[in-house]
Short mmCIF file of C-alpha atoms and ligand atoms in Angstrom, two decimals:
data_model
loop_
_atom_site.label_atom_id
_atom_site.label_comp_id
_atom_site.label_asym_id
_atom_site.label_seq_id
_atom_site.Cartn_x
_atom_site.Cartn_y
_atom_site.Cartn_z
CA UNK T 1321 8.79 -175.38 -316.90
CA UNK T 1322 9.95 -172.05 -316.87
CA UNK T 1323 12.81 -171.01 -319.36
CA UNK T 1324 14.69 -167.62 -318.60
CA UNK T 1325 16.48 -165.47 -321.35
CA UNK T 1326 19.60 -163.32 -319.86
CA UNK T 1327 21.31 -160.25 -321.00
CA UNK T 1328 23.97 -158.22 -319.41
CA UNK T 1329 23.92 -154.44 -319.98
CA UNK T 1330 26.52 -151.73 -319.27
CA UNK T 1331 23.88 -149.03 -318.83
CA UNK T 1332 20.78 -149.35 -316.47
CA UNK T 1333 19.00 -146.82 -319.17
CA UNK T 1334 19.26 -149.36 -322.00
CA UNK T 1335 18.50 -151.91 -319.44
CA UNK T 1336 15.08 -150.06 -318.55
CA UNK T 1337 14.57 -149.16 -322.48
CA UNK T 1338 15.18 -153.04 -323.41
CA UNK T 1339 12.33 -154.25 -320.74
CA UNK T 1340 10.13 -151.32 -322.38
CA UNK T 1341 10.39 -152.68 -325.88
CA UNK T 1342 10.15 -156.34 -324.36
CA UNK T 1343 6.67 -155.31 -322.54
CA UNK T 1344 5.37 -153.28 -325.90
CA UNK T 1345 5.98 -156.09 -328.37
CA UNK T 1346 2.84 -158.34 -328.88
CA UNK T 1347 5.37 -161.26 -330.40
CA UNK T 1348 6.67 -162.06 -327.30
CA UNK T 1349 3.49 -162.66 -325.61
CA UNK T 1350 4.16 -160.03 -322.87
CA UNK T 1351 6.59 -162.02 -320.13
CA UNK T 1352 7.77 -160.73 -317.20
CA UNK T 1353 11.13 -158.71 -317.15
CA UNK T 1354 13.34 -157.86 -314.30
CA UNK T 1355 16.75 -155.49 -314.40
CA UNK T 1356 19.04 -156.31 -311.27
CA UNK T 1357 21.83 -154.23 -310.67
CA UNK T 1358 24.74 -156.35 -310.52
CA UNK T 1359 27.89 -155.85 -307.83
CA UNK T 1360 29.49 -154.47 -310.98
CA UNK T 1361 27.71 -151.94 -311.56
CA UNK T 1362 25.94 -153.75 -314.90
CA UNK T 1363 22.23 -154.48 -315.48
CA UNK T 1364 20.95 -157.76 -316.26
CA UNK T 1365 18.11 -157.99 -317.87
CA UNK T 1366 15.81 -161.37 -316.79
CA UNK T 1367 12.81 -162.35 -319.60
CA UNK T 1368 10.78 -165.27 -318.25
CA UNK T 1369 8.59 -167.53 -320.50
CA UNK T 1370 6.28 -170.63 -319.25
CA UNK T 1371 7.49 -172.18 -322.98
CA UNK T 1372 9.85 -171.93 -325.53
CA UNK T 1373 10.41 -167.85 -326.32
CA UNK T 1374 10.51 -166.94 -330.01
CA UNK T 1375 14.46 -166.16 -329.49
CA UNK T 1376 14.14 -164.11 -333.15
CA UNK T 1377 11.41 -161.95 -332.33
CA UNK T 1378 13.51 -161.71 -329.25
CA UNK T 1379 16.65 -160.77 -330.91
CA UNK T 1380 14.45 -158.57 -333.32
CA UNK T 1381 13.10 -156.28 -330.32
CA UNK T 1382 16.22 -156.12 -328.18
CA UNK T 1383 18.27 -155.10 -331.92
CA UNK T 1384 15.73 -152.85 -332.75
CA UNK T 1385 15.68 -151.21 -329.00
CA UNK T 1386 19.39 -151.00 -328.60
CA UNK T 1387 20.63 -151.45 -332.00
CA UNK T 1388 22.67 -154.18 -333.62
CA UNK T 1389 25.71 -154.19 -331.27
CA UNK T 1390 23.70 -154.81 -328.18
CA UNK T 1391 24.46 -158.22 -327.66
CA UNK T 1392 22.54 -161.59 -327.15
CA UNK T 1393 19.99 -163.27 -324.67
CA UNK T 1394 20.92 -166.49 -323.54
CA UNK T 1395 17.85 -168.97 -322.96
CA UNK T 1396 18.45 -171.61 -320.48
CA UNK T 1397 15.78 -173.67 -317.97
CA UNK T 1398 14.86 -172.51 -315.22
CA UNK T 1399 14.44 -175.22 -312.45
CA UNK T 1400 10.41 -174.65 -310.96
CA UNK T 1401 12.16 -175.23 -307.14
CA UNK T 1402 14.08 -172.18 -308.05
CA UNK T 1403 11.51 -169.83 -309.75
CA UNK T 1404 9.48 -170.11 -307.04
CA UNK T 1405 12.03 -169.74 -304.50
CA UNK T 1406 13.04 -166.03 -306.64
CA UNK T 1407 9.69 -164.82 -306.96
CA UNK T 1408 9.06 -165.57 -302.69
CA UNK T 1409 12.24 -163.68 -302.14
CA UNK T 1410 10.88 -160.75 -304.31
CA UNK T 1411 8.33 -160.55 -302.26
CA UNK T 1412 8.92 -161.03 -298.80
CA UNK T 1413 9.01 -157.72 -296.58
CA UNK T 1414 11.78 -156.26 -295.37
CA UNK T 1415 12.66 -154.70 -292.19
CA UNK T 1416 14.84 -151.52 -292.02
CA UNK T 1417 14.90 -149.32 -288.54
CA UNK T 1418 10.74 -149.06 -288.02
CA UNK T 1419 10.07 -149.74 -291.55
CA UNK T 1420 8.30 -152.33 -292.54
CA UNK T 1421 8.12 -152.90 -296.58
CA UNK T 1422 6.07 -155.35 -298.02
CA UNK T 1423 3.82 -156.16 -300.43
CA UNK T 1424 -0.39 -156.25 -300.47
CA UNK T 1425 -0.37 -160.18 -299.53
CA UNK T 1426 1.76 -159.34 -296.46
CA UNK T 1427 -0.63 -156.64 -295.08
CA UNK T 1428 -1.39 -159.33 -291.97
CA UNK T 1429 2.73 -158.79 -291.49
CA UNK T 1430 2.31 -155.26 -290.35
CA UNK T 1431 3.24 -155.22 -286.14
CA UNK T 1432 2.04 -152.35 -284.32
CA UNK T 1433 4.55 -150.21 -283.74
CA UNK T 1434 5.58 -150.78 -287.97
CA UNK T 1435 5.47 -147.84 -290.15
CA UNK T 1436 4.32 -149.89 -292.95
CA UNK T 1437 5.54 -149.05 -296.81
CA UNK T 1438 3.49 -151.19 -299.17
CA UNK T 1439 5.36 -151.44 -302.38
CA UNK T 1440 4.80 -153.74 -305.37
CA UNK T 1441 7.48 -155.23 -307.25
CA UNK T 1442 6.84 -152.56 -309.89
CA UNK T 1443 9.32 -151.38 -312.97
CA UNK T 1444 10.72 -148.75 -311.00
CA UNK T 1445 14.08 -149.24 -308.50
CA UNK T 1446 13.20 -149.89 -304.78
CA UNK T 1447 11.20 -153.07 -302.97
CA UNK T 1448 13.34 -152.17 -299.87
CA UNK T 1449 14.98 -155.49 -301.15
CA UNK T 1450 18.59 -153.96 -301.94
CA UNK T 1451 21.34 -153.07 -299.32
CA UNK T 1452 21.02 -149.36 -300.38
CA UNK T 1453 17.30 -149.21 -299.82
CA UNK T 1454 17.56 -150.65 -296.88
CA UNK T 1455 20.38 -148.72 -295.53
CA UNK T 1456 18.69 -145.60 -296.60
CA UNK T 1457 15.91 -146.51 -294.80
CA UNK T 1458 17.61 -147.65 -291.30
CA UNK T 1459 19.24 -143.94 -291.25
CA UNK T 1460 16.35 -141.99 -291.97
CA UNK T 1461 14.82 -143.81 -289.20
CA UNK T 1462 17.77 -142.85 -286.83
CA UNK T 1463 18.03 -139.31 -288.47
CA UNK T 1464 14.23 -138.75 -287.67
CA UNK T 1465 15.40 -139.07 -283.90
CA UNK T 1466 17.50 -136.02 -283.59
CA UNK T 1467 16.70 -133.66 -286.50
CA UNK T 1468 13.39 -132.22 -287.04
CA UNK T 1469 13.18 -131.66 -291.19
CA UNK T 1470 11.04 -129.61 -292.75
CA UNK T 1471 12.20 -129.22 -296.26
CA UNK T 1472 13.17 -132.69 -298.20
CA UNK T 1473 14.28 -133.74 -301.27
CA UNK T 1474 14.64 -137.77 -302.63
CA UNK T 1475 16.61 -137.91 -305.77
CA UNK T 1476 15.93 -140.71 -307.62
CA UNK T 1477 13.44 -141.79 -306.25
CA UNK T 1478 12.59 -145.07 -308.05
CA UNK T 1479 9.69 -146.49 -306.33
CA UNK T 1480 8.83 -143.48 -304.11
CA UNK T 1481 9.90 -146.09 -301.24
CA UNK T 1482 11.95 -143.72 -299.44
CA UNK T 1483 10.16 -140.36 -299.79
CA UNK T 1484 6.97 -142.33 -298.71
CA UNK T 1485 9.01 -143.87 -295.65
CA UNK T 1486 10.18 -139.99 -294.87
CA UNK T 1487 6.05 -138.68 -295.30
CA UNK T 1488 4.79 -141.49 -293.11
CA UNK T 1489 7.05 -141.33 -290.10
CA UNK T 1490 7.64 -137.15 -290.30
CA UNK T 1491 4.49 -136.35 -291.77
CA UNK T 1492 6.47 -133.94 -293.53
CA UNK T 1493 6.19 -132.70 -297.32
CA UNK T 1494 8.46 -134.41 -299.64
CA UNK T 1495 9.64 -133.69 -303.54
CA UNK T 1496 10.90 -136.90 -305.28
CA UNK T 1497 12.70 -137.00 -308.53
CA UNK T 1498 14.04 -139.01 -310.87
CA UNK T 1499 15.51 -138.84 -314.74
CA UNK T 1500 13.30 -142.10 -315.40
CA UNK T 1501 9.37 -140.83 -315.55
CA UNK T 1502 7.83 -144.35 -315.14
CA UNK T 1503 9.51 -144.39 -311.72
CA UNK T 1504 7.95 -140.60 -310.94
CA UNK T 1505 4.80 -142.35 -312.42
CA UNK T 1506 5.02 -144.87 -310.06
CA UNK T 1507 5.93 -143.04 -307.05
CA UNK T 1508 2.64 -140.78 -307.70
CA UNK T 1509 0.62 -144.13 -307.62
CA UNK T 1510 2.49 -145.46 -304.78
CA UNK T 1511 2.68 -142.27 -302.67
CA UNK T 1512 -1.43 -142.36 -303.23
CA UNK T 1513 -1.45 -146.13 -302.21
CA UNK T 1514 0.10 -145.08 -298.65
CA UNK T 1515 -2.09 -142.54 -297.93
CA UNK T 1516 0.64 -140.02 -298.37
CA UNK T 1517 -0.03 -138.25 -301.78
CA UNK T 1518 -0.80 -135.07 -300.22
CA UNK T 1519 2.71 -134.71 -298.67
CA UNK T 1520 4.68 -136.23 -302.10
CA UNK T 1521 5.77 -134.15 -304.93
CA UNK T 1522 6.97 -136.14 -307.65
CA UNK T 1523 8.83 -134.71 -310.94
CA UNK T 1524 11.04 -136.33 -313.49
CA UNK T 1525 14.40 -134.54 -313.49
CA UNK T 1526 18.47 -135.29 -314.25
CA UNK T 1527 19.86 -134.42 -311.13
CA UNK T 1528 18.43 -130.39 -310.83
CA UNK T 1529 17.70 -129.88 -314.39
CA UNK T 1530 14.04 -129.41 -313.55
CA UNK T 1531 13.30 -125.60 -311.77
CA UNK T 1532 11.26 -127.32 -309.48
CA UNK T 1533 14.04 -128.69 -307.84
CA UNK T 1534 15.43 -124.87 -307.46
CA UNK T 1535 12.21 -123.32 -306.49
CA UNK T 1536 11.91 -126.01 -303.59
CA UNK T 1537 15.55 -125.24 -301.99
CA UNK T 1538 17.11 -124.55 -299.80
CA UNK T 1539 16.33 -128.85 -298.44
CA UNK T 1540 17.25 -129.57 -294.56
CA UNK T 1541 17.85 -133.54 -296.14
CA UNK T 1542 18.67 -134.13 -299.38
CA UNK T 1543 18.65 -138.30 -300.02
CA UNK T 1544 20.13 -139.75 -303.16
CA UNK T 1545 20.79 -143.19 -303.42
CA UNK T 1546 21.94 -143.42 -306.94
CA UNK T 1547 25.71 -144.42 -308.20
CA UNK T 1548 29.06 -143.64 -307.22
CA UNK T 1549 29.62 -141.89 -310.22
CA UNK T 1550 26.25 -139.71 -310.40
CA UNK T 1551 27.19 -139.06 -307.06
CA UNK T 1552 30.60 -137.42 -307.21
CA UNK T 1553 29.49 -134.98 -310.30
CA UNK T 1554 26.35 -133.63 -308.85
CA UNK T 1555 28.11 -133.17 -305.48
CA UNK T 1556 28.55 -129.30 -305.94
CA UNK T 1557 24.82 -129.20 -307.03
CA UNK T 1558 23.38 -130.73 -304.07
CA UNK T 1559 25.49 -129.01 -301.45
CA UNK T 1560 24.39 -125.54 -303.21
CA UNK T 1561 20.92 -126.73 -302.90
CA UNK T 1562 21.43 -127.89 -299.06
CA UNK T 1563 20.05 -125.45 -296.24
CA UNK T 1564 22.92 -123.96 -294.01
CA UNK T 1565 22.47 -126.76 -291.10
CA UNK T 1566 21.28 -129.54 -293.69
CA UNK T 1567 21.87 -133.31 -293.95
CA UNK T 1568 23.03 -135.20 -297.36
CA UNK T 1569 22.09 -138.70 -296.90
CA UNK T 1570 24.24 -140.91 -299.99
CA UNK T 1571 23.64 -144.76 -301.18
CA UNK T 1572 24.41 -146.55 -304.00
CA UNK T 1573 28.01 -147.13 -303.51
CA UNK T 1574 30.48 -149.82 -303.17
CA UNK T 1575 32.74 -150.12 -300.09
CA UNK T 1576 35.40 -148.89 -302.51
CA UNK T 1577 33.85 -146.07 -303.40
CA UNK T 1578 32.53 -144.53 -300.27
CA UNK T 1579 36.41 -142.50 -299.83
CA UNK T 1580 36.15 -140.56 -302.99
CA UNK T 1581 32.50 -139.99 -302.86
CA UNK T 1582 33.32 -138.89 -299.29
CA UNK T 1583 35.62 -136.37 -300.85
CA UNK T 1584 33.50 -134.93 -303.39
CA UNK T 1585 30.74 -133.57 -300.64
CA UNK T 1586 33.57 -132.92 -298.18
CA UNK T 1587 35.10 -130.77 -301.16
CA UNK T 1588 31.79 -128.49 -301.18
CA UNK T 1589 32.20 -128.24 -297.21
CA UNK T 1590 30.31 -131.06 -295.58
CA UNK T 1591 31.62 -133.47 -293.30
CA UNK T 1592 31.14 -137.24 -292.96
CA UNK T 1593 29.14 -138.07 -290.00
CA UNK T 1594 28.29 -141.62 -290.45
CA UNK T 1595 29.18 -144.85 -292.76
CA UNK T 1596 26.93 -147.55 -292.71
CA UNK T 1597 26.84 -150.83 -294.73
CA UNK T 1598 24.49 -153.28 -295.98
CA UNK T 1599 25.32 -156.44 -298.19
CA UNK T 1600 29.00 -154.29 -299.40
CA UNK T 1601 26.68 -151.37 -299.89
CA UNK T 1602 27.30 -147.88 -298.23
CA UNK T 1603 25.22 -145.48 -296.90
CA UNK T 1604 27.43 -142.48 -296.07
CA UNK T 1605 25.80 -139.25 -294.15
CA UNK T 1606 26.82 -135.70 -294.28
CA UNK T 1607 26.06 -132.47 -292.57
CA UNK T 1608 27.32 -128.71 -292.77
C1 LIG M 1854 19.24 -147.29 -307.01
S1 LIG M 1854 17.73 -146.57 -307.53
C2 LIG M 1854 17.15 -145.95 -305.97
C3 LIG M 1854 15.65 -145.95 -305.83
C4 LIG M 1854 15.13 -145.61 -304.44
N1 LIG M 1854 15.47 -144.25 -304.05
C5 LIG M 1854 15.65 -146.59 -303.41
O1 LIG M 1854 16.38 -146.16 -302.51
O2 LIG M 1854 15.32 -147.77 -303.50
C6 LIG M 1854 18.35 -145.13 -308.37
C7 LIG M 1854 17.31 -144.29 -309.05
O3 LIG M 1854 17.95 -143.08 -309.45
C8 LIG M 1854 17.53 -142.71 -310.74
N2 LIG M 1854 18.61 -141.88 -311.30
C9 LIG M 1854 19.81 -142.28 -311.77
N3 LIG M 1854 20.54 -141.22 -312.15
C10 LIG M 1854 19.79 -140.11 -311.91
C11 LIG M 1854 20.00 -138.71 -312.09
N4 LIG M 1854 21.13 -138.23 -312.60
N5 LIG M 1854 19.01 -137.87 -311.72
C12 LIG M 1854 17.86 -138.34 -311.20
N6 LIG M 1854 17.61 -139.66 -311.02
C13 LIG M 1854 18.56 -140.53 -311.36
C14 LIG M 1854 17.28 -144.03 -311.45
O4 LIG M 1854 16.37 -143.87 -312.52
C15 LIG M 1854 16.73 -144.91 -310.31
O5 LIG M 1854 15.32 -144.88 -310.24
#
């Protein structure tokens, strides 16, 4: 039997800092955690135990993690049919444009013609699983066709998945970033595990408060699939840091969203080239 405890969280930080403490605290017995963004724009955070969890060592870690006031897990059973069925979907690879993400147990999956992106389900955002990773990945693929980019930057990076995807098929040099430095941890080990470390830069950085990010500019493609509301304040940022003829390549937000998120870059001077959508998830592209 497998039991699952459930929290919902407003902020994907506390979210990541809760799964931290859960993974730290010998109590608990180590289980595996999971954060899933929810259409909402909350986190939940999924504990999974093969018994009975100690729920006050549980409420113990998540109070001392994110104080009193954080809330409660709720334990309930988790039918085996439907465990298993969650962890398959995990990890089953996913086709975007040439891309071919999967996992090391799928390595047989890889067609010729794939450019293949091995990713583990790791504590950092991006198994190509999610409509934004996957629509990021489809228009890279098409961008790739008609631009040739030289100088690219992924912000918030997560996995490394797209930077990685951007190395293999340009074979171009690529700085990834993100505020979170387990995911630029695990970008460095996954950029290495692709055969693309040479060509991947990663840093840990809130949106261009690192100089790296200014010593690198001007960027021909500047990716950033992170949320709506990132998006619109570090609009002026990125354009400043775009290269006269570049490309901003956006993900992360809702069909509602995509107008004023649209407006913010077209604000700084870009214009809207192309709107895709995965799974109520937009991808919107930009260019000088
Ligand atoms: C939705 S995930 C995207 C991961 C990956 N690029 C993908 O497409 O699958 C968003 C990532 O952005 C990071 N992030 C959020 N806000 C950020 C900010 N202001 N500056 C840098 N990274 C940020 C998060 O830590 C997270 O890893």
């Amino acid at each position: 039997m497998t039991l699952i405890a459930s929290l919902n969280l407003a902020k994907e930080s506390d979210a990541t800092r809760l799964i931290e403490a859960i993974g730290e605290d010998e109590a608990l017995g180590f289980p595996s955690a999971a954060t899933t963004e929810q259409a909402d724009q909350s986190w939940t955070v999924d504990v999974y135990f093969e018994e009975a969890p100690d729920e006050a060592a549980l409420a113990r870690v998540l109070a001392t993690a994110l104080g009193p006031e954080a809330g409660r897990f709720v334990v309930s059973d988790l039918p085996d049919e439907d465990w298993v069925a969650k962890s398959l979907e995990g990890l089953k690879p996913v086709r975007a444009g040439r891309f071919l993400v999967h996992g090391s147990h799928d390595r047989d999956k890889i067609q010729p013609g794939d450019i293949a992106i091995e990713i583990e389900a790791a504590e950092a955002f991006g198994t190509g699983h999610h409509g934004t990773t996957a629509g990021c990945l489809e228009e890279i693929d098409r961008l790739g066709q008609s631009h040739d980019y030289k100088s690219i930057l992924d912000l918030g990076t997560g996995t490394g998945v797209l930077a990685i995807a951007i190395a293999k098929a340009w074979q171009k040099p690529v700085l990834a970033t993100d505020i979170d430095p387990i995911a630029t941890r695990v970008t460095a080990e996954n950029a290495a595990l692709n055969g693309v470390g040479e060509l991947i830069d990663a840093a840990t950085a809130e949106g261009f408060g690192n100089p790296v990010l200014a010593v690198r500019a001007p960027y021909d493609l500047i990716v950033a699939n992170i949320l709506a509301g990132p998006l619109i304040a570090l609009a002026p940022e990125v354009v400043a840091h775009l290269a006269p003829k570049g490309t901003v390549l956006l993900s992360g937000l809702l069909t509602a969203q995509g107008p004023s998120v649209a407006a913010a870059y077209e604000a700084e001077g870009l214009k809207l080239t192309r709107t895709g959508e995965q799974e109520g998830w937009l991808t919107l592209t930009l260019e000088r």
